Coordinates of C-alpha atoms in Angstrom, one line a residue:
Chain A
M1 CA -4.6 -14.4 26.0
S2 CA -8.8 -14.0 26.4
L3 CA -9.8 -10.9 26.5
T4 CA -13.2 -10.1 28.2
A5 CA -15.8 -8.2 26.4
D6 CA -15.6 -5.9 29.5
T7 CA -11.7 -5.1 28.5
V8 CA -12.9 -4.4 24.6
K9 CA -15.4 -2.3 26.3
K10 CA -12.3 -0.1 28.5
I11 CA -9.9 -0.3 25.3
A12 CA -12.8 0.6 23.0
H13 CA -13.5 3.9 24.8
L14 CA -9.9 4.5 25.1
A15 CA -10.3 4.7 21.6
R16 CA -13.3 7.0 21.2
L17 CA -15.0 4.2 19.4
G18 CA -18.1 3.1 19.5
I19 CA -19.0 -0.5 19.1
D20 CA -22.5 -2.2 18.1
T21 CA -23.1 -4.0 21.4
R22 CA -23.8 -7.1 19.4
D23 CA -20.2 -7.2 17.9
I24 CA -18.6 -7.1 20.9
D25 CA -18.2 -11.1 21.5
D26 CA -16.8 -10.8 18.4
Y27 CA -14.1 -8.8 18.9
T28 CA -13.2 -10.1 21.6
Q29 CA -13.2 -13.2 20.1
D30 CA -11.1 -11.7 17.3
L31 CA -8.5 -9.8 19.6
S32 CA -8.2 -12.5 21.5
G33 CA -7.2 -14.5 18.7
I34 CA -4.9 -11.6 17.4
L35 CA -3.2 -11.4 21.0
D36 CA -2.7 -15.1 21.3
L37 CA -0.5 -14.5 17.4
M38 CA 1.4 -12.0 19.3
T39 CA 2.5 -13.7 22.7
Q40 CA 4.8 -15.6 19.4
M41 CA 6.5 -13.6 20.1
N42 CA 7.9 -14.4 23.4
A43 CA 9.5 -17.8 22.4
L44 CA 12.4 -15.0 21.3
D45 CA 14.8 -13.6 23.9
T46 CA 14.8 -10.0 23.0
D47 CA 17.0 -8.6 26.6
A48 CA 20.1 -7.7 25.2
V49 CA 17.8 -6.4 21.6
T50 CA 17.3 -2.8 21.5
P51 CA 14.2 -1.6 19.6
M52 CA 14.0 -0.8 16.5
A53 CA 11.8 2.6 15.8
H54 CA 12.1 2.9 12.2
P55 CA 14.2 1.5 8.8
M56 CA 17.7 2.4 9.0
D57 CA 17.8 3.2 12.3
Q58 CA 16.6 7.3 11.0
V59 CA 16.9 10.2 13.2
Q60 CA 13.8 13.4 12.5
R61 CA 15.4 15.7 10.7
L62 CA 14.9 19.0 11.6
R63 CA 14.1 22.5 10.0
A64 CA 15.2 26.2 10.8
D65 CA 12.5 27.4 12.7
T66 CA 10.6 30.0 10.3
V67 CA 7.4 30.2 8.8
T68 CA 6.2 28.2 5.7
E69 CA 2.8 28.1 5.0
S70 CA 0.2 30.2 4.5
D71 CA -2.9 30.6 6.2
Q72 CA -5.8 28.4 4.3
R73 CA -7.9 28.7 7.3
R74 CA -10.7 29.5 4.7
V75 CA -9.8 26.0 2.7
F76 CA -9.7 23.6 4.7
Q77 CA -12.9 24.9 6.6
A78 CA -15.1 24.3 3.6
I79 CA -14.4 20.7 3.8
A80 CA -15.4 21.1 7.7
P81 CA -19.4 19.2 8.9
Q82 CA -20.0 22.7 11.1
V83 CA -18.1 26.1 11.1
E84 CA -19.6 29.3 12.7
A85 CA -17.3 32.4 12.2
G86 CA -14.3 30.7 11.6
L87 CA -14.3 28.0 14.4
Y88 CA -14.9 24.5 14.1
L89 CA -18.7 24.2 16.0
V90 CA -19.0 21.1 17.8
P91 CA -21.8 20.2 21.6
K92 CA -21.4 22.9 24.4
V93 CA -18.4 21.5 26.4
I94 CA -18.7 23.3 29.9
E95 CA -22.1 25.0 31.1
Chain B
M1 CA -4.0 1.6 -28.0
H2 CA -4.9 -0.3 -24.5
N3 CA -2.5 -2.9 -25.0
C4 CA 0.8 -1.6 -25.2
T5 CA 3.7 -0.4 -22.5
I6 CA 3.7 2.6 -21.0
A7 CA 7.1 2.7 -23.5
E8 CA 5.1 1.9 -26.5
L9 CA 2.5 4.3 -25.8
A10 CA 5.8 7.8 -25.2
S11 CA 6.8 6.2 -29.0
S12 CA 3.1 6.2 -29.9
L13 CA 2.1 9.9 -28.9
R14 CA 6.0 10.6 -29.9
T15 CA 5.6 9.9 -33.9
G16 CA 1.7 11.0 -33.5
E17 CA 0.0 8.1 -34.1
F18 CA -2.8 9.2 -32.1
S19 CA -2.8 11.9 -29.3
S20 CA -3.2 11.9 -25.8
V21 CA -6.4 13.2 -25.9
E22 CA -7.4 10.1 -28.2
L23 CA -5.5 7.7 -25.7
T24 CA -7.6 9.5 -22.8
Q25 CA -10.5 9.3 -25.1
A26 CA -10.2 5.1 -25.4
Y27 CA -9.5 4.6 -21.8
L28 CA -11.9 6.5 -20.3
K29 CA -14.8 3.9 -22.4
R30 CA -12.7 0.8 -21.6
I31 CA -13.0 2.1 -18.0
E32 CA -17.1 2.3 -18.6
Q33 CA -17.2 -0.5 -20.2
H34 CA -15.7 -2.9 -17.2
Q35 CA -17.8 -0.6 -14.0
A36 CA -18.7 -4.6 -13.0
L37 CA -14.9 -5.2 -11.8
N38 CA -15.8 -1.7 -9.5
S39 CA -11.4 -0.9 -9.1
L40 CA -12.3 2.7 -9.2
I41 CA -14.1 4.5 -6.7
T42 CA -14.2 7.7 -8.9
V43 CA -13.7 8.3 -12.5
T44 CA -12.1 12.1 -13.5
A45 CA -13.5 11.9 -17.0
D46 CA -13.2 15.6 -17.4
Q47 CA -9.7 17.0 -15.4
A48 CA -8.4 13.5 -17.3
L49 CA -9.3 15.0 -20.8
M50 CA -7.6 18.4 -19.9
Q51 CA -5.3 16.8 -19.0
A52 CA -4.3 15.0 -21.8
Q53 CA -5.4 18.6 -24.2
A54 CA -2.3 20.5 -21.4
A55 CA -0.3 17.0 -22.3
D56 CA -0.5 17.5 -26.7
D57 CA 0.2 21.0 -26.7
M58 CA 3.1 20.3 -24.0
R59 CA 4.3 17.8 -26.9
A60 CA 3.6 20.4 -29.5
A61 CA 5.8 22.4 -27.0
G62 CA 8.9 20.1 -27.5
Q63 CA 8.7 19.9 -23.0
A64 CA 7.1 16.0 -23.4
G65 CA 9.2 13.8 -21.0
L66 CA 7.6 9.9 -20.5
L67 CA 4.9 10.3 -19.2
T68 CA 3.5 13.3 -20.8
G69 CA -0.1 12.3 -21.5
I70 CA -0.2 8.8 -20.3
P71 CA -2.9 8.2 -18.5
V72 CA -2.9 6.7 -14.9
I73 CA -5.0 5.7 -12.3
H74 CA -3.3 6.8 -8.7
K75 CA -4.6 4.9 -5.3
D76 CA -7.4 6.8 -3.1
I77 CA -5.1 7.0 -0.5
F78 CA -3.3 9.7 -2.1
C79 CA -4.9 13.3 -1.0
T80 CA -5.7 14.7 -4.7
K81 CA -7.0 18.9 -5.0
G82 CA -10.7 19.4 -5.9
V83 CA -10.7 15.0 -6.7
K84 CA -13.1 13.1 -3.3
T85 CA -10.4 11.0 -1.9
S86 CA -12.1 8.7 0.1
C87 CA -9.2 6.4 1.3
G88 CA -12.1 3.6 0.7
S89 CA -14.3 5.3 3.8
K90 CA -17.3 5.9 5.0
M91 CA -15.6 8.1 6.4
L92 CA -13.5 10.5 4.3
D93 CA -16.7 9.4 2.1
N94 CA -17.1 13.6 1.8
F95 CA -13.7 14.1 1.7
I96 CA -12.6 16.8 -1.1
A97 CA -9.2 16.9 -1.0
P98 CA -7.8 21.3 0.0
Y99 CA -4.2 19.9 -2.2
N100 CA -2.2 17.2 -3.8
A101 CA -0.1 14.5 -2.0
T102 CA 3.3 15.2 -3.5
V103 CA 3.5 12.1 -5.4
I104 CA 0.1 13.6 -6.7
E105 CA 2.1 16.7 -7.8
K106 CA 4.7 14.9 -9.2
F107 CA 2.7 12.7 -11.9
H108 CA 0.8 17.0 -12.5
A109 CA 4.5 18.0 -13.6
A110 CA 5.2 15.5 -15.4
G111 CA 2.2 15.5 -17.8
A112 CA 0.9 12.5 -17.1
V113 CA -2.6 12.4 -17.3
T114 CA -5.5 11.0 -14.1
L115 CA -8.2 8.9 -15.2
G116 CA -9.9 8.6 -11.2
K117 CA -8.5 7.3 -7.9
S118 CA -8.9 3.6 -7.5
N119 CA -10.4 1.5 -4.9
M120 CA -8.6 -0.2 -1.8
D121 CA -9.5 -1.4 1.7
E122 CA -10.4 1.1 3.4
F123 CA -7.9 2.6 5.2
A124 CA -5.0 0.3 3.0
M125 CA -6.2 -2.2 5.9
G126 CA -6.9 -5.7 4.0
S127 CA -5.5 -8.5 1.8
S128 CA -8.2 -8.7 -0.1
N129 CA -10.2 -5.0 -1.5
E130 CA -13.5 -6.4 -0.1
T131 CA -12.9 -4.2 3.5
S132 CA -13.9 -1.2 1.4
Y133 CA -16.8 0.9 1.8
Y134 CA -17.4 0.6 -1.8
G135 CA -17.5 -2.7 -2.2
P136 CA -15.1 -5.0 -3.4
V137 CA -13.2 -5.1 -6.7
Q138 CA -13.3 -8.6 -9.6
N139 CA -9.8 -10.0 -10.3
P140 CA -9.9 -10.1 -13.4
W141 CA -9.1 -13.3 -14.5
H142 CA -11.7 -15.2 -12.1
T143 CA -14.1 -12.7 -11.5
A144 CA -14.8 -14.8 -8.6
A145 CA -12.0 -14.1 -7.0
V146 CA -10.1 -11.5 -5.0
P147 CA -7.6 -9.2 -6.6
G148 CA -5.8 -9.0 -3.5
G149 CA -4.9 -6.2 -1.5
S150 CA -4.9 -3.3 -0.3
S151 CA -3.5 -1.9 -2.9
G152 CA -6.8 -4.1 -5.6
G153 CA -8.7 -1.9 -7.8
S154 CA -5.0 -0.5 -9.2
A155 CA -3.9 -3.6 -9.8
A156 CA -7.5 -5.0 -11.7
A157 CA -7.4 -2.0 -13.9
V158 CA -3.9 -2.6 -15.4
A159 CA -4.4 -6.3 -15.4
A160 CA -8.1 -5.6 -16.9
R161 CA -5.9 -2.3 -19.2
L162 CA -8.3 0.1 -18.0
C163 CA -5.0 2.1 -17.8
A164 CA -1.0 2.7 -19.2
A165 CA -0.1 2.3 -15.1
A166 CA -1.0 2.9 -11.4
T167 CA 0.4 3.8 -8.1
G168 CA -0.2 1.8 -5.0
T169 CA 0.8 2.3 -0.8
D170 CA 2.5 -0.8 0.9
T171 CA 2.9 -1.2 4.5
G172 CA 2.7 -4.9 4.6
G173 CA 2.3 -6.3 1.7
S174 CA -0.2 -4.1 -0.6
I175 CA 1.3 -3.3 -4.1
R176 CA 3.7 -6.9 -4.2
Q177 CA 0.2 -9.6 -2.9
P178 CA -2.2 -7.7 -5.8
A179 CA 0.7 -7.2 -8.0
A180 CA 0.3 -11.1 -8.0
L181 CA -3.0 -12.4 -8.0
C182 CA -3.8 -10.0 -10.4
G183 CA -0.1 -11.4 -12.7
I184 CA 0.8 -8.0 -12.8
T185 CA 4.1 -6.1 -12.0
G186 CA 4.2 -4.0 -8.7
L187 CA 7.0 -2.8 -7.1
K188 CA 7.6 -0.9 -2.9
P189 CA 10.6 0.4 -2.5
T190 CA 12.9 1.0 0.2
Y191 CA 10.9 3.4 2.4
G192 CA 11.8 6.9 2.5
R193 CA 12.0 6.7 -1.7
V194 CA 9.0 7.4 -1.8
S195 CA 7.7 11.2 -0.8
R196 CA 4.5 10.1 2.1
Y197 CA 3.1 13.5 1.6
G198 CA -0.1 13.7 1.4
M199 CA -0.7 9.9 1.2
I200 CA -3.2 9.5 4.0
A201 CA -0.7 7.5 6.9
Y202 CA -2.0 3.6 8.4
A203 CA 1.4 2.9 10.2
S204 CA 4.0 5.5 9.6
S205 CA 7.1 3.8 10.0
L206 CA 5.7 0.7 7.3
D207 CA 3.6 2.8 4.2
Q208 CA 5.7 3.0 1.2
G209 CA 4.1 3.9 -2.1
G210 CA 5.0 2.7 -5.2
P211 CA 4.6 1.5 -8.7
M212 CA 2.5 -1.1 -10.6
T213 CA 2.9 -1.0 -14.2
R214 CA 2.2 -3.9 -16.7
S215 CA 6.5 -4.5 -16.9
A216 CA 10.0 -3.6 -15.4
E217 CA 10.6 -1.2 -17.3
D218 CA 6.8 1.1 -16.9
A219 CA 8.1 1.1 -13.2
A220 CA 11.2 2.3 -13.3
I221 CA 9.2 5.1 -15.6
M222 CA 7.5 5.5 -12.8
L223 CA 8.9 5.1 -9.7
Q224 CA 11.5 7.9 -11.9
T225 CA 8.9 10.3 -11.7
M226 CA 8.0 9.1 -8.0
A227 CA 10.7 9.3 -6.0
G228 CA 13.1 12.2 -4.6
F229 CA 13.4 13.3 -1.4
D230 CA 10.4 16.1 0.1
D231 CA 11.3 17.9 2.6
K232 CA 7.3 17.9 3.6
D233 CA 8.1 14.9 4.5
S234 CA 10.1 14.2 7.5
T235 CA 10.9 10.8 6.6
S236 CA 12.3 11.4 3.6
V237 CA 16.1 10.0 2.9
E238 CA 17.8 12.6 1.4
Q239 CA 20.1 10.2 -1.7
P240 CA 20.0 11.0 -5.2
V241 CA 18.2 9.1 -7.6
P242 CA 19.4 7.1 -9.6
D243 CA 19.4 6.7 -13.2
Y244 CA 16.5 3.5 -13.5
L245 CA 15.6 3.6 -17.0
A246 CA 19.7 3.9 -17.8
E247 CA 20.2 0.6 -15.2
L248 CA 17.4 -2.0 -16.5
N249 CA 20.1 -3.4 -19.5
K250 CA 22.2 -4.5 -16.4
P251 CA 23.1 -8.5 -17.6
L252 CA 22.2 -10.3 -14.6
D253 CA 25.4 -12.5 -15.2
G254 CA 27.2 -13.0 -11.7
L255 CA 24.4 -11.8 -10.2
K256 CA 23.8 -14.0 -6.9
I257 CA 20.7 -14.9 -5.4
G258 CA 19.5 -15.5 -2.3
L259 CA 16.9 -17.7 -1.3
P260 CA 15.7 -17.9 2.5
E261 CA 14.2 -21.3 3.5
E262 CA 12.2 -20.2 5.6
F263 CA 10.3 -18.9 2.4
F264 CA 10.0 -22.3 0.9
G265 CA 9.1 -24.2 3.1
T266 CA 5.7 -26.4 4.6
G267 CA 3.5 -23.2 3.9
L268 CA 3.8 -22.5 0.4
N269 CA 0.8 -24.0 -2.3
S270 CA 2.9 -27.2 -3.9
D271 CA 2.0 -25.5 -7.6
I272 CA 3.4 -22.2 -6.7
A273 CA 6.5 -22.7 -5.8
Q274 CA 6.9 -25.9 -8.9
A275 CA 6.8 -22.2 -11.1
L276 CA 9.4 -20.6 -8.6
D277 CA 11.7 -22.7 -9.3
A278 CA 11.0 -22.4 -12.9
A279 CA 11.2 -18.9 -12.7
I280 CA 14.9 -19.5 -10.7
D281 CA 16.5 -21.5 -13.1
Q282 CA 15.7 -19.2 -15.9
F283 CA 17.5 -16.6 -13.7
Q284 CA 20.0 -18.8 -13.9
K285 CA 20.4 -19.7 -17.6
L286 CA 20.5 -15.9 -17.3
G287 CA 24.3 -16.5 -15.5
A288 CA 22.6 -15.5 -12.4
Q289 CA 24.4 -17.6 -9.0
V290 CA 21.8 -19.7 -6.9
K291 CA 22.5 -19.7 -3.0
S292 CA 20.8 -20.9 -0.1
V293 CA 20.5 -18.6 2.5
S294 CA 18.9 -18.4 6.3
M295 CA 16.6 -15.9 8.4
P296 CA 15.1 -17.9 11.2
H297 CA 13.0 -15.0 12.3
L298 CA 11.1 -14.9 9.6
Q299 CA 8.6 -16.3 11.7
Y300 CA 8.2 -13.5 13.8
A301 CA 7.2 -10.5 11.5
I302 CA 3.4 -11.3 11.5
P303 CA 3.1 -11.9 15.2
A304 CA 5.6 -8.1 15.3
Y305 CA 3.5 -6.9 12.0
Y306 CA 0.4 -6.7 13.4
V307 CA 1.4 -5.4 17.5
I308 CA 3.7 -2.0 15.2
A309 CA 1.1 -1.5 12.1
P310 CA -1.8 -1.6 14.5
A311 CA -0.9 0.2 17.4
E312 CA 0.4 3.4 14.9
C313 CA -2.5 2.4 13.2
S314 CA -4.9 3.9 16.5
A315 CA -2.6 6.6 16.8
N316 CA -2.6 7.9 12.4
L317 CA -6.8 7.3 12.5
S318 CA -7.3 10.0 15.9
R319 CA -7.6 12.7 13.5
F320 CA -10.9 11.3 12.5
D321 CA -12.5 12.7 15.3
G322 CA -15.8 14.3 13.2
V323 CA -14.4 18.1 14.0
R324 CA -12.4 19.2 11.2
F325 CA -13.6 16.9 8.4
G326 CA -14.5 13.9 7.6
Y327 CA -18.3 12.0 8.4
R328 CA -20.2 13.6 11.7
C329 CA -23.6 11.5 13.5
E330 CA -26.3 13.2 13.3
N331 CA -27.6 15.5 16.5
P332 CA -24.7 14.6 18.9
A333 CA -25.5 14.6 22.4
D334 CA -22.0 16.0 23.4
L335 CA -17.8 15.4 23.1
T336 CA -17.6 12.7 23.9
D337 CA -20.5 11.7 21.9
L338 CA -20.0 12.9 18.7
Y339 CA -16.3 11.2 18.7
T340 CA -18.0 7.6 19.3
R341 CA -20.6 7.6 17.4
S342 CA -18.5 9.4 14.3
R343 CA -15.5 6.9 14.6
G344 CA -18.9 3.7 15.3
E345 CA -20.7 5.0 12.2
A346 CA -17.9 5.7 9.8
F347 CA -15.3 3.0 10.2
G348 CA -15.6 -0.4 8.8
K349 CA -15.0 -3.8 11.2
E350 CA -11.9 -4.7 10.2
V351 CA -11.0 -0.4 11.2
K352 CA -12.5 -0.7 14.0
R353 CA -10.5 -4.3 14.8
R354 CA -6.8 -2.4 14.3
I355 CA -7.8 0.9 16.2
L356 CA -8.9 -1.6 19.0
I357 CA -5.9 -3.9 18.4
G358 CA -2.7 -1.2 18.9
T359 CA -5.0 1.0 21.6
Y360 CA -4.6 -2.2 23.7
A361 CA -0.9 -2.7 22.5
L362 CA 0.1 0.8 23.8
S363 CA -2.1 1.1 26.7
A364 CA -1.3 1.1 30.8
G365 CA 0.8 -2.3 31.5
Y366 CA 1.2 -3.4 28.3
Y367 CA 3.4 -1.3 26.4
D368 CA 6.5 -3.1 26.9
A369 CA 5.4 -6.5 26.3
Y370 CA 3.4 -5.9 23.1
Y371 CA 4.5 -2.7 21.5
L372 CA 8.5 -2.5 22.6
K373 CA 8.9 -6.1 22.4
A374 CA 7.2 -5.9 19.0
Q375 CA 10.1 -2.9 17.8
K376 CA 12.8 -5.6 19.5
V377 CA 12.2 -7.9 17.0
R378 CA 11.7 -6.0 14.4
R379 CA 15.1 -4.9 14.6
L380 CA 16.1 -9.3 15.1
I381 CA 14.3 -9.5 11.8
T382 CA 16.2 -6.3 9.9
E383 CA 19.6 -7.9 11.1
D384 CA 18.7 -10.9 9.4
F385 CA 17.7 -9.3 5.9
K386 CA 20.9 -7.4 6.2
A387 CA 23.0 -10.8 6.9
A388 CA 21.7 -12.5 3.4
L389 CA 22.3 -9.5 1.9
T390 CA 25.9 -9.8 2.7
E391 CA 25.7 -13.3 0.6
V392 CA 24.0 -11.9 -1.9
D393 CA 22.8 -9.5 -4.0
V394 CA 18.8 -10.6 -3.9
L395 CA 16.2 -12.4 -2.0
M396 CA 13.9 -14.6 -4.0
G397 CA 10.8 -16.2 -3.1
P398 CA 6.8 -16.5 -2.9
V399 CA 5.0 -12.7 -2.5
S400 CA 1.7 -14.7 -2.0
P401 CA 0.6 -18.7 -0.1
S402 CA -1.7 -19.1 -2.9
T403 CA -3.1 -17.7 -6.1
A404 CA -6.6 -15.4 -6.0
F405 CA -9.0 -16.5 -3.4
G406 CA -12.7 -16.5 -3.4
Q407 CA -15.1 -13.0 -2.6
G408 CA -15.8 -14.6 1.1
E409 CA -13.1 -16.8 1.6
K410 CA -10.9 -15.4 4.3
T411 CA -13.8 -12.4 5.6
G412 CA -15.2 -14.6 8.6
D413 CA -11.7 -15.1 9.9
P414 CA -9.2 -11.9 10.4
I415 CA -5.9 -14.4 11.4
Q416 CA -6.4 -16.2 7.9
M417 CA -6.2 -13.4 6.0
Y418 CA -3.4 -11.7 8.0
L419 CA -1.7 -14.7 6.8
S420 CA -1.6 -13.8 3.5
D421 CA 1.2 -11.2 3.5
I422 CA 3.3 -13.8 5.5
Y423 CA 6.1 -13.8 2.9
T424 CA 6.1 -9.7 1.5
I425 CA 4.9 -7.9 5.9
A426 CA 8.9 -9.1 7.4
V427 CA 10.1 -6.5 4.0
N428 CA 8.2 -3.9 5.3
L429 CA 9.7 -4.1 9.2
A430 CA 13.4 -4.3 7.2
G431 CA 12.5 -0.9 5.0
L432 CA 14.0 -2.9 1.9
P433 CA 13.0 -3.0 -1.7
A434 CA 10.5 -4.9 -3.4
L435 CA 9.2 -6.4 -6.1
S436 CA 6.6 -9.0 -7.7
I437 CA 6.3 -10.1 -11.5
P438 CA 4.8 -12.3 -13.6
A439 CA 6.4 -15.9 -13.3
G440 CA 3.2 -18.2 -13.7
F441 CA -0.2 -19.5 -14.0
V442 CA -1.9 -22.0 -11.4
D443 CA -5.8 -23.5 -13.1
G444 CA -5.4 -20.3 -14.8
K445 CA -4.2 -17.5 -11.9
P446 CA -1.3 -16.1 -12.1
V447 CA 2.1 -16.6 -9.7
G448 CA 3.8 -13.5 -7.6
L449 CA 7.5 -13.6 -8.0
Q450 CA 8.9 -11.8 -5.6
I451 CA 12.1 -9.8 -5.4
I452 CA 14.3 -8.4 -2.4
G453 CA 17.6 -6.3 -1.9
D454 CA 18.9 -3.8 -0.5
Y455 CA 18.5 -0.9 1.2
F456 CA 18.2 1.8 -1.8
A457 CA 18.5 -1.0 -4.7
E458 CA 15.8 -0.5 -6.4
G459 CA 17.3 -0.7 -10.5
R460 CA 18.8 -3.0 -9.2
L461 CA 15.3 -4.4 -8.5
L462 CA 14.2 -3.7 -11.4
S463 CA 16.9 -5.0 -14.0
S464 CA 16.3 -7.6 -13.0
A465 CA 13.2 -7.9 -13.5
H466 CA 13.3 -6.7 -16.5
Q467 CA 15.9 -9.2 -18.1
Y468 CA 14.0 -11.3 -16.7
Q469 CA 11.0 -10.3 -18.6
Q470 CA 12.9 -10.4 -22.1
V471 CA 13.0 -13.8 -22.0
T472 CA 9.8 -14.8 -20.8
D473 CA 5.9 -13.6 -21.8
W474 CA 3.9 -13.7 -18.3
H475 CA 3.8 -10.4 -18.0
L476 CA 2.5 -9.8 -21.8
Q477 CA -0.7 -12.1 -21.1
T478 CA -3.9 -10.0 -20.6
P479 CA -7.3 -12.2 -19.0
E480 CA -10.0 -13.3 -21.2
G481 CA -12.4 -10.6 -22.3
F482 CA -10.3 -7.8 -21.1
D483 CA -7.4 -8.1 -24.2

């Protein structure tokens, strides 16, 4: 199955991933090849098979709804690109 | 002293032949001498010497265990408090981890010494260590060849005797394949055996940390410390940790070995096949029985993996958005530009490829055809393993279709690179434990033998490998220039 350059641009936008316009053709070709590899699975009839999300079919463990973590905002914000007054700064979203 | 195993070093430290500080200094000197390998991203010399001193004090106080004072290297995927944890990416080049991964905590508690953080494929995506932002790693056996990946720095460092042992992670073969290509022992434990807390996520349902060592005995010592339930990891399994060292001496007599027909087909290099045949003969001489088994769905492991792993990666890597930590682009025009350019400028090509594939596979209209289909195939592959493991105790086969390939040889063709993991990937889909041990050489490059076991049968894998290593010396070979 082959993808078009437009589809690659659309996926890149969905993933909020900047890709160099010069590289689009390479990605289009690589991704088409990988999708071809995936279509090998179509040779298998899997209608009656239950999907397996996790090894050993584990169930997600739950814990009691109690506070277990202490406030570490200062520690975490110390490695942030831009913070002010305890807030993470990003470009203005609402005019 | 650098040529000793952990078990030997622990004994010398106990008798006072040398101190942990002396041992740490010796390894730091070797790291300095062999910088050209590029196996480390960060060397933590000052902290290592402080830890070594603390370990010597611990010993003087009579509180030393097997890993106390032993210098190790951790893959740069494990968050280490106060130390740069880059995951091989420009995205995290400025990331000083604010907390420790559980695995790191466990090594600290055991009194082990951390020499530094090892080089790796970016976000563990690669089979040759060539996708690292910090440049490729040389294979000590043949410096123009790759060490394998993604735990290539750890494998090269252990092979070059730059540390007593190292940690790695394995999502599709990232411990076993570099272990095979560098001639060391590497174990991928059962999914859920080792905590993933603080281990930067690539594909959460496949990732598993494990030891990379000189011998099976050392792997047992390392796993003893690494394994165990952790309530900070929601997929950690509540299962007691057995005494792996006590199990090492279990004889091979009566061990039933299954040889999957699909592992020994036309894709396997004939010289490697010959080396593996000789190794399997050796197991038979030690009392094991061999039987052929068939796992018809194995051929679908690569396509299923390259849907599931990228899908999970595209979700996991969405956290790298330039807002809370990591790389941020200069002068973003708006929020979308901030996300798009920060990610675009800081992720390498292979990471982008996998994010794109995963995003596509999960996008509206394609979910059933790709992701759901892959999850169904995953079950069929797992059922194949389960059926085979009711007939036999362990499965054996190759780790990699070739020995270490040349730097740059496969970088132009992602699919050729993906096929390097053809024998290892299915094990991750099933969540089973498997290890790679040195089993010979082809043209001076190491060959690995893979042993796969049932869930939580790490003890059986380690004892099988240990018994083999008692009568062979492949694991004792040292690359020229590193002895």
